[in-house]
CSV table of C-alpha atoms (C1' of nucleotides) in Angstrom, one decimal:
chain,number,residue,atom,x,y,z
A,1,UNK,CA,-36.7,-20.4,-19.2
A,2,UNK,CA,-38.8,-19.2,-21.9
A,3,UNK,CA,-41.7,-16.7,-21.3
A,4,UNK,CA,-44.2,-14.1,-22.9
A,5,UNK,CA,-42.6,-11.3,-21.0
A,6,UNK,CA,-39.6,-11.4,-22.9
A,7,UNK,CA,-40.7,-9.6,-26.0
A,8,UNK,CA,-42.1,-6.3,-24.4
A,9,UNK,CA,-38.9,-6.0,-23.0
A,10,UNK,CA,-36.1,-7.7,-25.1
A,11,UNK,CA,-37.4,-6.2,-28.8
A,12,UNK,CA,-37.7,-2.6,-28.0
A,13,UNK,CA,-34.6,-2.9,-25.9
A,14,UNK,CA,-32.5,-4.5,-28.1
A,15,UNK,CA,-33.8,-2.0,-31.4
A,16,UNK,CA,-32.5,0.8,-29.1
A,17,UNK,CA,-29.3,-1.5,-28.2
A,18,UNK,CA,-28.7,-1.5,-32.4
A,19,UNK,CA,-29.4,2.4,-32.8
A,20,UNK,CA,-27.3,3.5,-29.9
A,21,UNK,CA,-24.9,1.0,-29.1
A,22,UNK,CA,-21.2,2.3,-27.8
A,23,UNK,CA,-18.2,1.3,-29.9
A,24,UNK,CA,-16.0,0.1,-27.5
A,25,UNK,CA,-12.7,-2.1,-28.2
A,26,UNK,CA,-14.1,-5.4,-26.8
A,27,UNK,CA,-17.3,-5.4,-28.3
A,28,UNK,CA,-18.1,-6.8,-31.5
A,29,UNK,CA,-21.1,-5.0,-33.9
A,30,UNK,CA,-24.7,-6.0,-32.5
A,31,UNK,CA,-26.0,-9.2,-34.4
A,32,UNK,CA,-23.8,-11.8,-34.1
A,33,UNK,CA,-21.9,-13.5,-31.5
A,34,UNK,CA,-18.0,-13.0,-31.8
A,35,UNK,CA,-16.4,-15.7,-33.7
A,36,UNK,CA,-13.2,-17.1,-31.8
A,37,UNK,CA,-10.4,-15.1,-33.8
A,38,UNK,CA,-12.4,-12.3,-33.8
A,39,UNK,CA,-11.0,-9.1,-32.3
A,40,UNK,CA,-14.1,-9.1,-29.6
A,41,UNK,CA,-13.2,-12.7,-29.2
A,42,UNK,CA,-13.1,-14.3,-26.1
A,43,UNK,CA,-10.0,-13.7,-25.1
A,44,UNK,CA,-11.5,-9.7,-25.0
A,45,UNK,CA,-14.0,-10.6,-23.7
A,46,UNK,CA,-12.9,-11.9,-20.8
A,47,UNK,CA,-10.2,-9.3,-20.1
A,48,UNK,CA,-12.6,-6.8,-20.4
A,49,UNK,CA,-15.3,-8.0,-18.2
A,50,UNK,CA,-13.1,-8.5,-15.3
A,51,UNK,CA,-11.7,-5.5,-16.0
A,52,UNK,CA,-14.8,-3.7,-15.6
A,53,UNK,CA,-15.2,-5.3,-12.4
A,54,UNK,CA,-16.6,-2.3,-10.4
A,55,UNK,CA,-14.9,-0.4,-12.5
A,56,UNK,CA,-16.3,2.5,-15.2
A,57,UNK,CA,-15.7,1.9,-19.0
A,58,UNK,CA,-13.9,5.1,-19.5
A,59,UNK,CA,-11.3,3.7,-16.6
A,60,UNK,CA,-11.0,0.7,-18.2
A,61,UNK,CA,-10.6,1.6,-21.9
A,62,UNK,CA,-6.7,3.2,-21.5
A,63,UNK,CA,-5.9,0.0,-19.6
A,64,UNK,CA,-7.1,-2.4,-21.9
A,65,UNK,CA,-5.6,-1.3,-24.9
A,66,UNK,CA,-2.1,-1.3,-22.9
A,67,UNK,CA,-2.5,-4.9,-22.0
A,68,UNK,CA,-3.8,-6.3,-25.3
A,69,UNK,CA,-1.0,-4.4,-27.1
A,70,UNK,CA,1.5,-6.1,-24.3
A,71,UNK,CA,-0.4,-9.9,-24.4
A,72,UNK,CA,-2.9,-9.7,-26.9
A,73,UNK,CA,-3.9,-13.7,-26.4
A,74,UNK,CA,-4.3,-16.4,-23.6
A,75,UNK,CA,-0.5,-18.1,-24.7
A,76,UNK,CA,1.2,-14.8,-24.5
A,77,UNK,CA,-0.2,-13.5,-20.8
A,78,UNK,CA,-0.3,-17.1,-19.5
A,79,UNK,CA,3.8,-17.0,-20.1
A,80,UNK,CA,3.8,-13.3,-19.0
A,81,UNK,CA,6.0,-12.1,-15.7
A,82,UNK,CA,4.4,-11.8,-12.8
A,83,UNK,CA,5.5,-8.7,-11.7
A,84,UNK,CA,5.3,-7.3,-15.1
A,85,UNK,CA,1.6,-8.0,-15.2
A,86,UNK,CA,1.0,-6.4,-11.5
A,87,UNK,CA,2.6,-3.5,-12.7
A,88,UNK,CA,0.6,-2.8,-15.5
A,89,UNK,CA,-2.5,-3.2,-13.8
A,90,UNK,CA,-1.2,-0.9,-11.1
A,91,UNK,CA,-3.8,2.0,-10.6
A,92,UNK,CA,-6.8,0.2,-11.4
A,93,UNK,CA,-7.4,-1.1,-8.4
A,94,UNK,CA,-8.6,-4.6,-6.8
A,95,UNK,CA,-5.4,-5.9,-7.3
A,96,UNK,CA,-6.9,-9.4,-6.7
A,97,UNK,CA,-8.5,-8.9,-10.2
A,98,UNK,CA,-5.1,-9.0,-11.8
A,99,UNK,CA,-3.5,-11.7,-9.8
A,100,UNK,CA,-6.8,-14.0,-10.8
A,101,UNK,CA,-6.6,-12.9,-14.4
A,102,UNK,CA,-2.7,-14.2,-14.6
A,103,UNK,CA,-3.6,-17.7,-13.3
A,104,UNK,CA,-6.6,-17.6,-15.2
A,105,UNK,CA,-4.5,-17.7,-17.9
A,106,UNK,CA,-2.3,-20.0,-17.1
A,107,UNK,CA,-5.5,-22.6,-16.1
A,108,UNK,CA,-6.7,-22.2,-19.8
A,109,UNK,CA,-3.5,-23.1,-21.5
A,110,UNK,CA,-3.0,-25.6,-19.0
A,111,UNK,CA,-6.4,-27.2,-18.1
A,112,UNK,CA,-8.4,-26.3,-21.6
A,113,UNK,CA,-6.1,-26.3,-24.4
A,114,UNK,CA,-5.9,-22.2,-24.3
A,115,UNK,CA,-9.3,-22.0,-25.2
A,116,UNK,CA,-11.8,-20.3,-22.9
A,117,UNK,CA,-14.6,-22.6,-21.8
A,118,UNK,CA,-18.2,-22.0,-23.5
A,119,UNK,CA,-20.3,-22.8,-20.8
A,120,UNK,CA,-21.0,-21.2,-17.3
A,121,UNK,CA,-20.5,-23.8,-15.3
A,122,UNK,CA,-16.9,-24.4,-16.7
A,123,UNK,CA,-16.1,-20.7,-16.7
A,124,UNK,CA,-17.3,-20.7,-12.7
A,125,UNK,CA,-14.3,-23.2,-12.4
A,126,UNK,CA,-11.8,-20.3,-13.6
A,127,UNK,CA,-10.1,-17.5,-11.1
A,128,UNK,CA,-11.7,-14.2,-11.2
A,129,UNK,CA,-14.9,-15.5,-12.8
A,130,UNK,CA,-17.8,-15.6,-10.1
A,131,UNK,CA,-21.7,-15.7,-11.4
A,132,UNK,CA,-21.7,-12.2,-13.5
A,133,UNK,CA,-18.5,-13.2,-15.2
A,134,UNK,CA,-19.6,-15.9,-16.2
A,135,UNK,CA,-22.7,-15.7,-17.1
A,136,UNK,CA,-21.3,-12.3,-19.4
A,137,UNK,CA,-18.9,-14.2,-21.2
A,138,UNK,CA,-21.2,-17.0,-22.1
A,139,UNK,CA,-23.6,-14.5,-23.5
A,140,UNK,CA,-21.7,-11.9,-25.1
A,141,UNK,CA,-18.2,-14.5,-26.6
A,142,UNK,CA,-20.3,-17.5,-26.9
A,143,UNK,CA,-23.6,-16.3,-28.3
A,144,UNK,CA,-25.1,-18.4,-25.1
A,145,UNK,CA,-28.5,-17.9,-23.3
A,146,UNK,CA,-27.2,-16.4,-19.8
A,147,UNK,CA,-29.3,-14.4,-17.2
A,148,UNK,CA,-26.4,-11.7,-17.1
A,149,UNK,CA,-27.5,-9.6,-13.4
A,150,UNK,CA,-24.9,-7.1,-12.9
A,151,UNK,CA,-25.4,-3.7,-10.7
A,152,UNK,CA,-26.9,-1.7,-13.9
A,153,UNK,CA,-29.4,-4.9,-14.5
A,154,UNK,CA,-29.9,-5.1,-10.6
A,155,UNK,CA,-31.3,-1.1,-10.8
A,156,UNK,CA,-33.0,-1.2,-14.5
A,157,UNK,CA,-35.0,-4.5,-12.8
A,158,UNK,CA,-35.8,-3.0,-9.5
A,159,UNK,CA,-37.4,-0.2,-11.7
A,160,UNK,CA,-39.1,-1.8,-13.9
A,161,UNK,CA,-40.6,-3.6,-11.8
A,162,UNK,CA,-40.8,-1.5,-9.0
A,163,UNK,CA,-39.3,-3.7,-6.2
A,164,UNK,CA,-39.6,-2.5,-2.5
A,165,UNK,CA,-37.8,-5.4,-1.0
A,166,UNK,CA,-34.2,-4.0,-0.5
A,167,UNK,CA,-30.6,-4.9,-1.3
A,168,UNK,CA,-28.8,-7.1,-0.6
A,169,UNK,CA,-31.8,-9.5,-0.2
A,170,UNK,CA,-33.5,-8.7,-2.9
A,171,UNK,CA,-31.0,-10.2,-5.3
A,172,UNK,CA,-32.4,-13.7,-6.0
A,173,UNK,CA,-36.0,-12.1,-6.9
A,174,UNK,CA,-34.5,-9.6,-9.1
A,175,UNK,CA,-32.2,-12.7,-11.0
A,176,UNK,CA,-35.6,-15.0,-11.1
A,177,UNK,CA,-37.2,-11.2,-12.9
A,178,UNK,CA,-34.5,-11.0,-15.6
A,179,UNK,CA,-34.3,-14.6,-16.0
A,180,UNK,CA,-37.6,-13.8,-16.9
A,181,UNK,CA,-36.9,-10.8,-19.6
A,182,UNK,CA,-33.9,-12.4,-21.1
A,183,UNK,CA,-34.6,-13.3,-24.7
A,184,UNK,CA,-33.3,-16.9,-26.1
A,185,UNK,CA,-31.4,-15.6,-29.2
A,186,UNK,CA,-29.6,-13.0,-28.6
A,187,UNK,CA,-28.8,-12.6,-25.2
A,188,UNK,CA,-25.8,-11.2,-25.2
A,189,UNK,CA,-26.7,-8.1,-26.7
A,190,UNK,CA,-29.9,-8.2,-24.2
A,191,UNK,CA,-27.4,-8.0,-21.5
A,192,UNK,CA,-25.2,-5.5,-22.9
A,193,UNK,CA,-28.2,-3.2,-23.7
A,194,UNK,CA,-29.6,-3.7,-20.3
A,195,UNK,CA,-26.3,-2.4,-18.8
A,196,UNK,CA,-25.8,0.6,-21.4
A,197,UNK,CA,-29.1,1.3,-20.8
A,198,UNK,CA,-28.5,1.2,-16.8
A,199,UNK,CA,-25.1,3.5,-17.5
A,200,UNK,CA,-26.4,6.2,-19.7
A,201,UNK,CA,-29.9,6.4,-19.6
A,202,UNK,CA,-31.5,4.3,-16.1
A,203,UNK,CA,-28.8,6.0,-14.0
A,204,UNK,CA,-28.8,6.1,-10.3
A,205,UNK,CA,-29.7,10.1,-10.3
A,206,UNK,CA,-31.9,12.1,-12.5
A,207,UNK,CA,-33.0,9.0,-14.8
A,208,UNK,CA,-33.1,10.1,-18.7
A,209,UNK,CA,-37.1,8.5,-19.0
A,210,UNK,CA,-37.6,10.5,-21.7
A,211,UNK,CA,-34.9,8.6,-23.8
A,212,UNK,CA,-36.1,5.7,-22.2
A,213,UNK,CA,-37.0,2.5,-24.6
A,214,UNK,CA,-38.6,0.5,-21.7
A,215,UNK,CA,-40.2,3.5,-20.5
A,216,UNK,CA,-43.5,2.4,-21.2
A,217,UNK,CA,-43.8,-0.8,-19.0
A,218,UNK,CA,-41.6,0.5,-15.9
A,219,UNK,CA,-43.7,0.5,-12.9
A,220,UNK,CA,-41.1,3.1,-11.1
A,221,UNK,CA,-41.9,5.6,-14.0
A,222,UNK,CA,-45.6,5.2,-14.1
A,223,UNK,CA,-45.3,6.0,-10.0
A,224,UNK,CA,-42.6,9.3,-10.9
A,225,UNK,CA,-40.0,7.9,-8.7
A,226,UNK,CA,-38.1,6.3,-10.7
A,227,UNK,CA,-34.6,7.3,-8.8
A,228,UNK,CA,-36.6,5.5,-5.8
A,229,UNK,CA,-35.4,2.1,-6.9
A,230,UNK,CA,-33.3,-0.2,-5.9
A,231,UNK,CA,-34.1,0.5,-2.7
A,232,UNK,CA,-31.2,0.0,-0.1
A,233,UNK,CA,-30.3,-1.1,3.2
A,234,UNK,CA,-28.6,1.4,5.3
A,235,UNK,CA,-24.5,1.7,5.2
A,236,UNK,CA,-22.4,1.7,7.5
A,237,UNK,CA,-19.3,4.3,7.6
A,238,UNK,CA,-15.9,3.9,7.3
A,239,UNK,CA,-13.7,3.9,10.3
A,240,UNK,CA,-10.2,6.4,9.7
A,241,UNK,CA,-6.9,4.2,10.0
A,242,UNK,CA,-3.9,5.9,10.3
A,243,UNK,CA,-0.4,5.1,9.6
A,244,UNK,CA,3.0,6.1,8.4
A,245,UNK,CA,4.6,5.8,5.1
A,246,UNK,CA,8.6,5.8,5.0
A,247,UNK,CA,10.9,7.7,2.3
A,248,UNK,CA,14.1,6.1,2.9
A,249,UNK,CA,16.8,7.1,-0.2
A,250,UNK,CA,20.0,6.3,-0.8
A,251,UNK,CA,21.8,8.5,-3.2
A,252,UNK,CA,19.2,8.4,-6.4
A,253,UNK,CA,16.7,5.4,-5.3
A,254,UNK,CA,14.0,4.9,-2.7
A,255,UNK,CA,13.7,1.7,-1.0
A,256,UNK,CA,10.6,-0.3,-2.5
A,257,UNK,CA,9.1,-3.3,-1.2
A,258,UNK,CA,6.4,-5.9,-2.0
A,259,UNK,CA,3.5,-6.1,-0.7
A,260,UNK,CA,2.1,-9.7,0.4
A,261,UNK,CA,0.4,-12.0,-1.8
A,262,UNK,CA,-2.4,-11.8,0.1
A,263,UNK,CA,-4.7,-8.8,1.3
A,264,UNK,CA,-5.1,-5.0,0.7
A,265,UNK,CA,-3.0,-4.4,-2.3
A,266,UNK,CA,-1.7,-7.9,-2.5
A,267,UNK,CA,1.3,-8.3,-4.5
A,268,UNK,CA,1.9,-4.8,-5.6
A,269,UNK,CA,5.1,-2.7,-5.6
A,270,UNK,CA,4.9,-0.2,-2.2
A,271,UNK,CA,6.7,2.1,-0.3
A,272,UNK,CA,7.0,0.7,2.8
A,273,UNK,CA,4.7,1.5,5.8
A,274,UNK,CA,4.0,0.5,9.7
A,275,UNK,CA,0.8,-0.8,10.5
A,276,UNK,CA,-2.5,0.9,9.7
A,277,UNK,CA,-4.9,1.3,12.8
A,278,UNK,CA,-6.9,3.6,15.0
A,279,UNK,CA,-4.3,5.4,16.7
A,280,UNK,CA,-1.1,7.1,15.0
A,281,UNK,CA,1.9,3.9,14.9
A,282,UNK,CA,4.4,7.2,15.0
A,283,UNK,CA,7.6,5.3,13.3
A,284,UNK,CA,6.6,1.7,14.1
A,285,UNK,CA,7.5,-0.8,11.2
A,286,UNK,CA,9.7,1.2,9.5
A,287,UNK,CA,12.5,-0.1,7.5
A,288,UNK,CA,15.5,1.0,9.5
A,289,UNK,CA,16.6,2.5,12.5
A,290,UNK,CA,17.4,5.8,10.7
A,291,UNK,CA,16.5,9.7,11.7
A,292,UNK,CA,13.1,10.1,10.7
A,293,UNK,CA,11.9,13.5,9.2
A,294,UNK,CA,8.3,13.8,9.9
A,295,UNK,CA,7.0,15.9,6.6
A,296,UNK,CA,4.4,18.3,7.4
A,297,UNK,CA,1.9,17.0,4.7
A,298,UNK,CA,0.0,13.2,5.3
A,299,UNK,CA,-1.4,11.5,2.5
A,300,UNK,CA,-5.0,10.8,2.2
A,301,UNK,CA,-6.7,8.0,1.0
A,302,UNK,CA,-10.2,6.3,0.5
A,303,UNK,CA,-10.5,2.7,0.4
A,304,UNK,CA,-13.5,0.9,-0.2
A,305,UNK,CA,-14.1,0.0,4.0
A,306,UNK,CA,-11.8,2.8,5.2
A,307,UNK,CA,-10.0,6.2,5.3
A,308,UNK,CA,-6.2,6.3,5.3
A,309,UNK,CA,-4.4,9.1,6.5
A,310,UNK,CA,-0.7,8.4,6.9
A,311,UNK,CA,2.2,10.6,8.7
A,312,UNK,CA,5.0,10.6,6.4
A,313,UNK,CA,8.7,10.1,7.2
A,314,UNK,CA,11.5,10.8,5.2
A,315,UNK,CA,15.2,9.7,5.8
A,316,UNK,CA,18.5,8.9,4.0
A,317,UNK,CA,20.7,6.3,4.5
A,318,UNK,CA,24.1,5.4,3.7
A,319,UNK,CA,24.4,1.7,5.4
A,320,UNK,CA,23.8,-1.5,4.9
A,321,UNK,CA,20.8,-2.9,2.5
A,322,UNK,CA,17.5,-2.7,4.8
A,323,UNK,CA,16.1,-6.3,5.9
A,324,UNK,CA,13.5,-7.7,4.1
A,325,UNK,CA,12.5,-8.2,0.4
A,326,UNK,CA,12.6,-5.2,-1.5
A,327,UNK,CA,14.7,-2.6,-4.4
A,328,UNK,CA,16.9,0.2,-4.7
A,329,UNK,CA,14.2,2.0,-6.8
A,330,UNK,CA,15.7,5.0,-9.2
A,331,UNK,CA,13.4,8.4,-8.1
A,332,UNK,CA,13.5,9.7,-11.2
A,333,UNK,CA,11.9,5.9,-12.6
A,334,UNK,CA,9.3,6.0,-10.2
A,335,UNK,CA,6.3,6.0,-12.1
A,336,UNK,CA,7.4,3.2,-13.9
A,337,UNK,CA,7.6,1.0,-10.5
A,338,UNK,CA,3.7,0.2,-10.7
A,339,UNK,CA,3.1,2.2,-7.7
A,340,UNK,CA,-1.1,1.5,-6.7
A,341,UNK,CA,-2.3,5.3,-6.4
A,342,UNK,CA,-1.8,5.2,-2.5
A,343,UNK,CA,1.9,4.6,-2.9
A,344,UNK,CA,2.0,6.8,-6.5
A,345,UNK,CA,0.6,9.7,-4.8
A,346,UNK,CA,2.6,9.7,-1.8
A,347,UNK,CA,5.8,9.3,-3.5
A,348,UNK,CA,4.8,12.9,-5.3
A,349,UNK,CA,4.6,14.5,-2.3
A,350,UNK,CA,7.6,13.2,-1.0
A,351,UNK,CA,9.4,14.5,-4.0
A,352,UNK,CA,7.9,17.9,-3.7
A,353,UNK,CA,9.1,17.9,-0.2
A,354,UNK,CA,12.7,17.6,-1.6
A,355,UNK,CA,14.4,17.4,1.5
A,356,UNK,CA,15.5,13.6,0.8
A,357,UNK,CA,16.5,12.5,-2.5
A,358,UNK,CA,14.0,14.2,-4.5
B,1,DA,C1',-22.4,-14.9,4.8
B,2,DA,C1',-20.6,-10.8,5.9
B,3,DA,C1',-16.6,-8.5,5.2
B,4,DG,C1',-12.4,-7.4,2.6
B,5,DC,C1',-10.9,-5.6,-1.4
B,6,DG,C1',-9.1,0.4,-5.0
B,7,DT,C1',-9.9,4.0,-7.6
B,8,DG,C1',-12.0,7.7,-9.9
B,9,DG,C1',-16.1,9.8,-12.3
B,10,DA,C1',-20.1,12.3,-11.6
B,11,DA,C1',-23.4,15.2,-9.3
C,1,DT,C1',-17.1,19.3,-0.6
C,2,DT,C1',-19.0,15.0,0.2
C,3,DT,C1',-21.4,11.2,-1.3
C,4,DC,C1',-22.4,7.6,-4.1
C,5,DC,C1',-21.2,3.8,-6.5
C,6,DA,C1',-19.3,1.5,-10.9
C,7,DA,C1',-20.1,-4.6,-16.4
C,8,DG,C1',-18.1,-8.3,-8.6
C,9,DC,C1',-15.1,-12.0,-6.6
C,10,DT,C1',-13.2,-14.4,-2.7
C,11,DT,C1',-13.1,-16.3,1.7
DNA sequence: AAAGCGTGGAA
DNA sequence: TTTCCAAGCTT
């Protein structure tokens, strides 16, 4: 959809974007769209949107030069180890994202000659890639006209436009409005400026509207509210589960399991644990019948939809293997287990405890 | 279609 | 400290 919006938005927008774009490892200089061997190529592209999943760019930056130094192509991760490729996404969370990303691969060596697909609607097809994704990758690899709507385009919209419908429900209108701003040539820049314009200068606090290029047609500023907008349905609050995590070592190593394919922290390397629920479990679900020392400290964590605070119990054990998958883990290797940060930061305080194997 | 799914930066 | 929420996807 072409309009006349477009230009009050898109050309002061994207002179800014050329001035003051970030140099990041993914993106290629503003212009041009990234040829297919180029190092922002589509390959980088992809990795690095759906590693910035809900998920900030200076997070994201340390991890992606690991994994493009490890597989730096589609061939190479599609025949990568499984395990391997949990572990080095361990600590940056939604471990769904890294399971998708694997068969992702493996579906565009397989199913599209190990080329990524250039259009949306193919891209929709691939694991991990929902309507963002998509829609960014077309854009930003492939030079494409895509209406790109991520959170930062959701709040720079809702300002602009001052939008008093809130979210959720106001995301069609607000897609239908940037549909309407998005510029035919050049889009993926478009979208790139709108979001590093949403992350450093629209922000949800204490908007920079001085610095702002779009200042001048954004209905929120013009009312002095800008930090007003999106407006937003109430939240709900996290519940507290609680739980109990279990330190069971047998001379060096700590028995380590794996986590289901499936759910919270699917996949992933973990200490093991008994269920996580309203009430304390005590020593339900743990490994062995062993003598459980309770440690004084519990280990606290936030999830997105709840609060963890888990008991931990420590014991050693000198008999058979435990039942079950699981490993022998060396203490002294444990960061190199690919621990998620639950798991990672429990395991230090069982080692400062030092009563078992640490 | 509402809920499940991690972690850490920033204020 | 708490609270918000970040380049969302899946079921």
């Amino acid at each position: 959809m072409s309009n006349k919006v477009s230009p009050q938005i898109a050309a002061p927008l994207l002179a800014w974007y050329d001035a003051e774009a970030r140099v990041l490892p993914w993106r290629a200089p503003p212009g041009s769209p990234a040829p297919a061997n180029d190092p922002a190529g589509p390959y980088r592209v992809w990795l690095s949107e759906v590693m910035l999943q809900q998920t900030q760019v200076a997070t994201v930056i340390p991890y992606f030069e690991r994994w493009t130094a490890r597989w730096p192509d589609f061939a190479s991760l599609a025949a990568a180890d499984d395990a391997e490729v949990m572990s080095m996404w361990a600590g940056l969370g939604y471990y769904a994202r890294a399971r998708n990303l694997l068969k992702g691969a493996r579906a565009v060596v397989a199913e599209h000659g190990g080329r990524l697909p250039d259009t949306e609607a193919a891209l929709l097809t691939i694991p991990g890639i929902g309507a963002y994704t998509a829609a960014a990758i077309a854009a930003i690899a492939f030079g494409r006209r895509a209406v790109v709507v991520d959170g930062n385009v959701e709040r720079v919209v809702a300002r602009l436009l001052a939008i008093e419908t809130p979210m959720p429900a106001v995301k069609p209108a607000i897609r239908a409005a940037t549909d309407s701003i998005t510029p035919d040539v050049r889009a993926g820049d478009f979208a790139q400026a709108m979001m590093d314009l949403g992350s450093r200068i629209c922000t949800p606090r204490n908007p920079k509207c001085l610095l702002c290029p779009i200042a001048g047609p954004c209905a929120a500023r013009m009312e002095g509210a800008p930090e007003r907008y999106p407006v937003k349905a109430a939240k709900k609050v996290r519940p507290v589960r609680r739980g109990t995590m279990f330190w069971l070592t047998h001379e060096d190593r700590v028995w380590l399991v794996r986590r289901p394919e499936k759910g919270l922290l699917g996949g992933m390397r973990a200490l093991p644990t008994g269920p996580w629920q309203d009430t304390p479990p005590a020593l339900t679900g743990a490994p062995v019948a062993a003598d459980w020392r309770v440690l004084p400290a519990t280990a606290t964590h936030g999830f997105t939809h709840f609060e963890l605070v888990c008991a931990l119990a420590a014991a050693r054990w000198d008999g058979h293997t435990p039942p079950g998958e699981g490993e022998w883990w060396p203490i002294a290797d444990i960061e190199s287990a690919g621990l998620p940060t639950v798991f990672a930061r429990a395991a230090k305080l069982f080692r400062e405890d030092g009563g078992c194997g640490g």
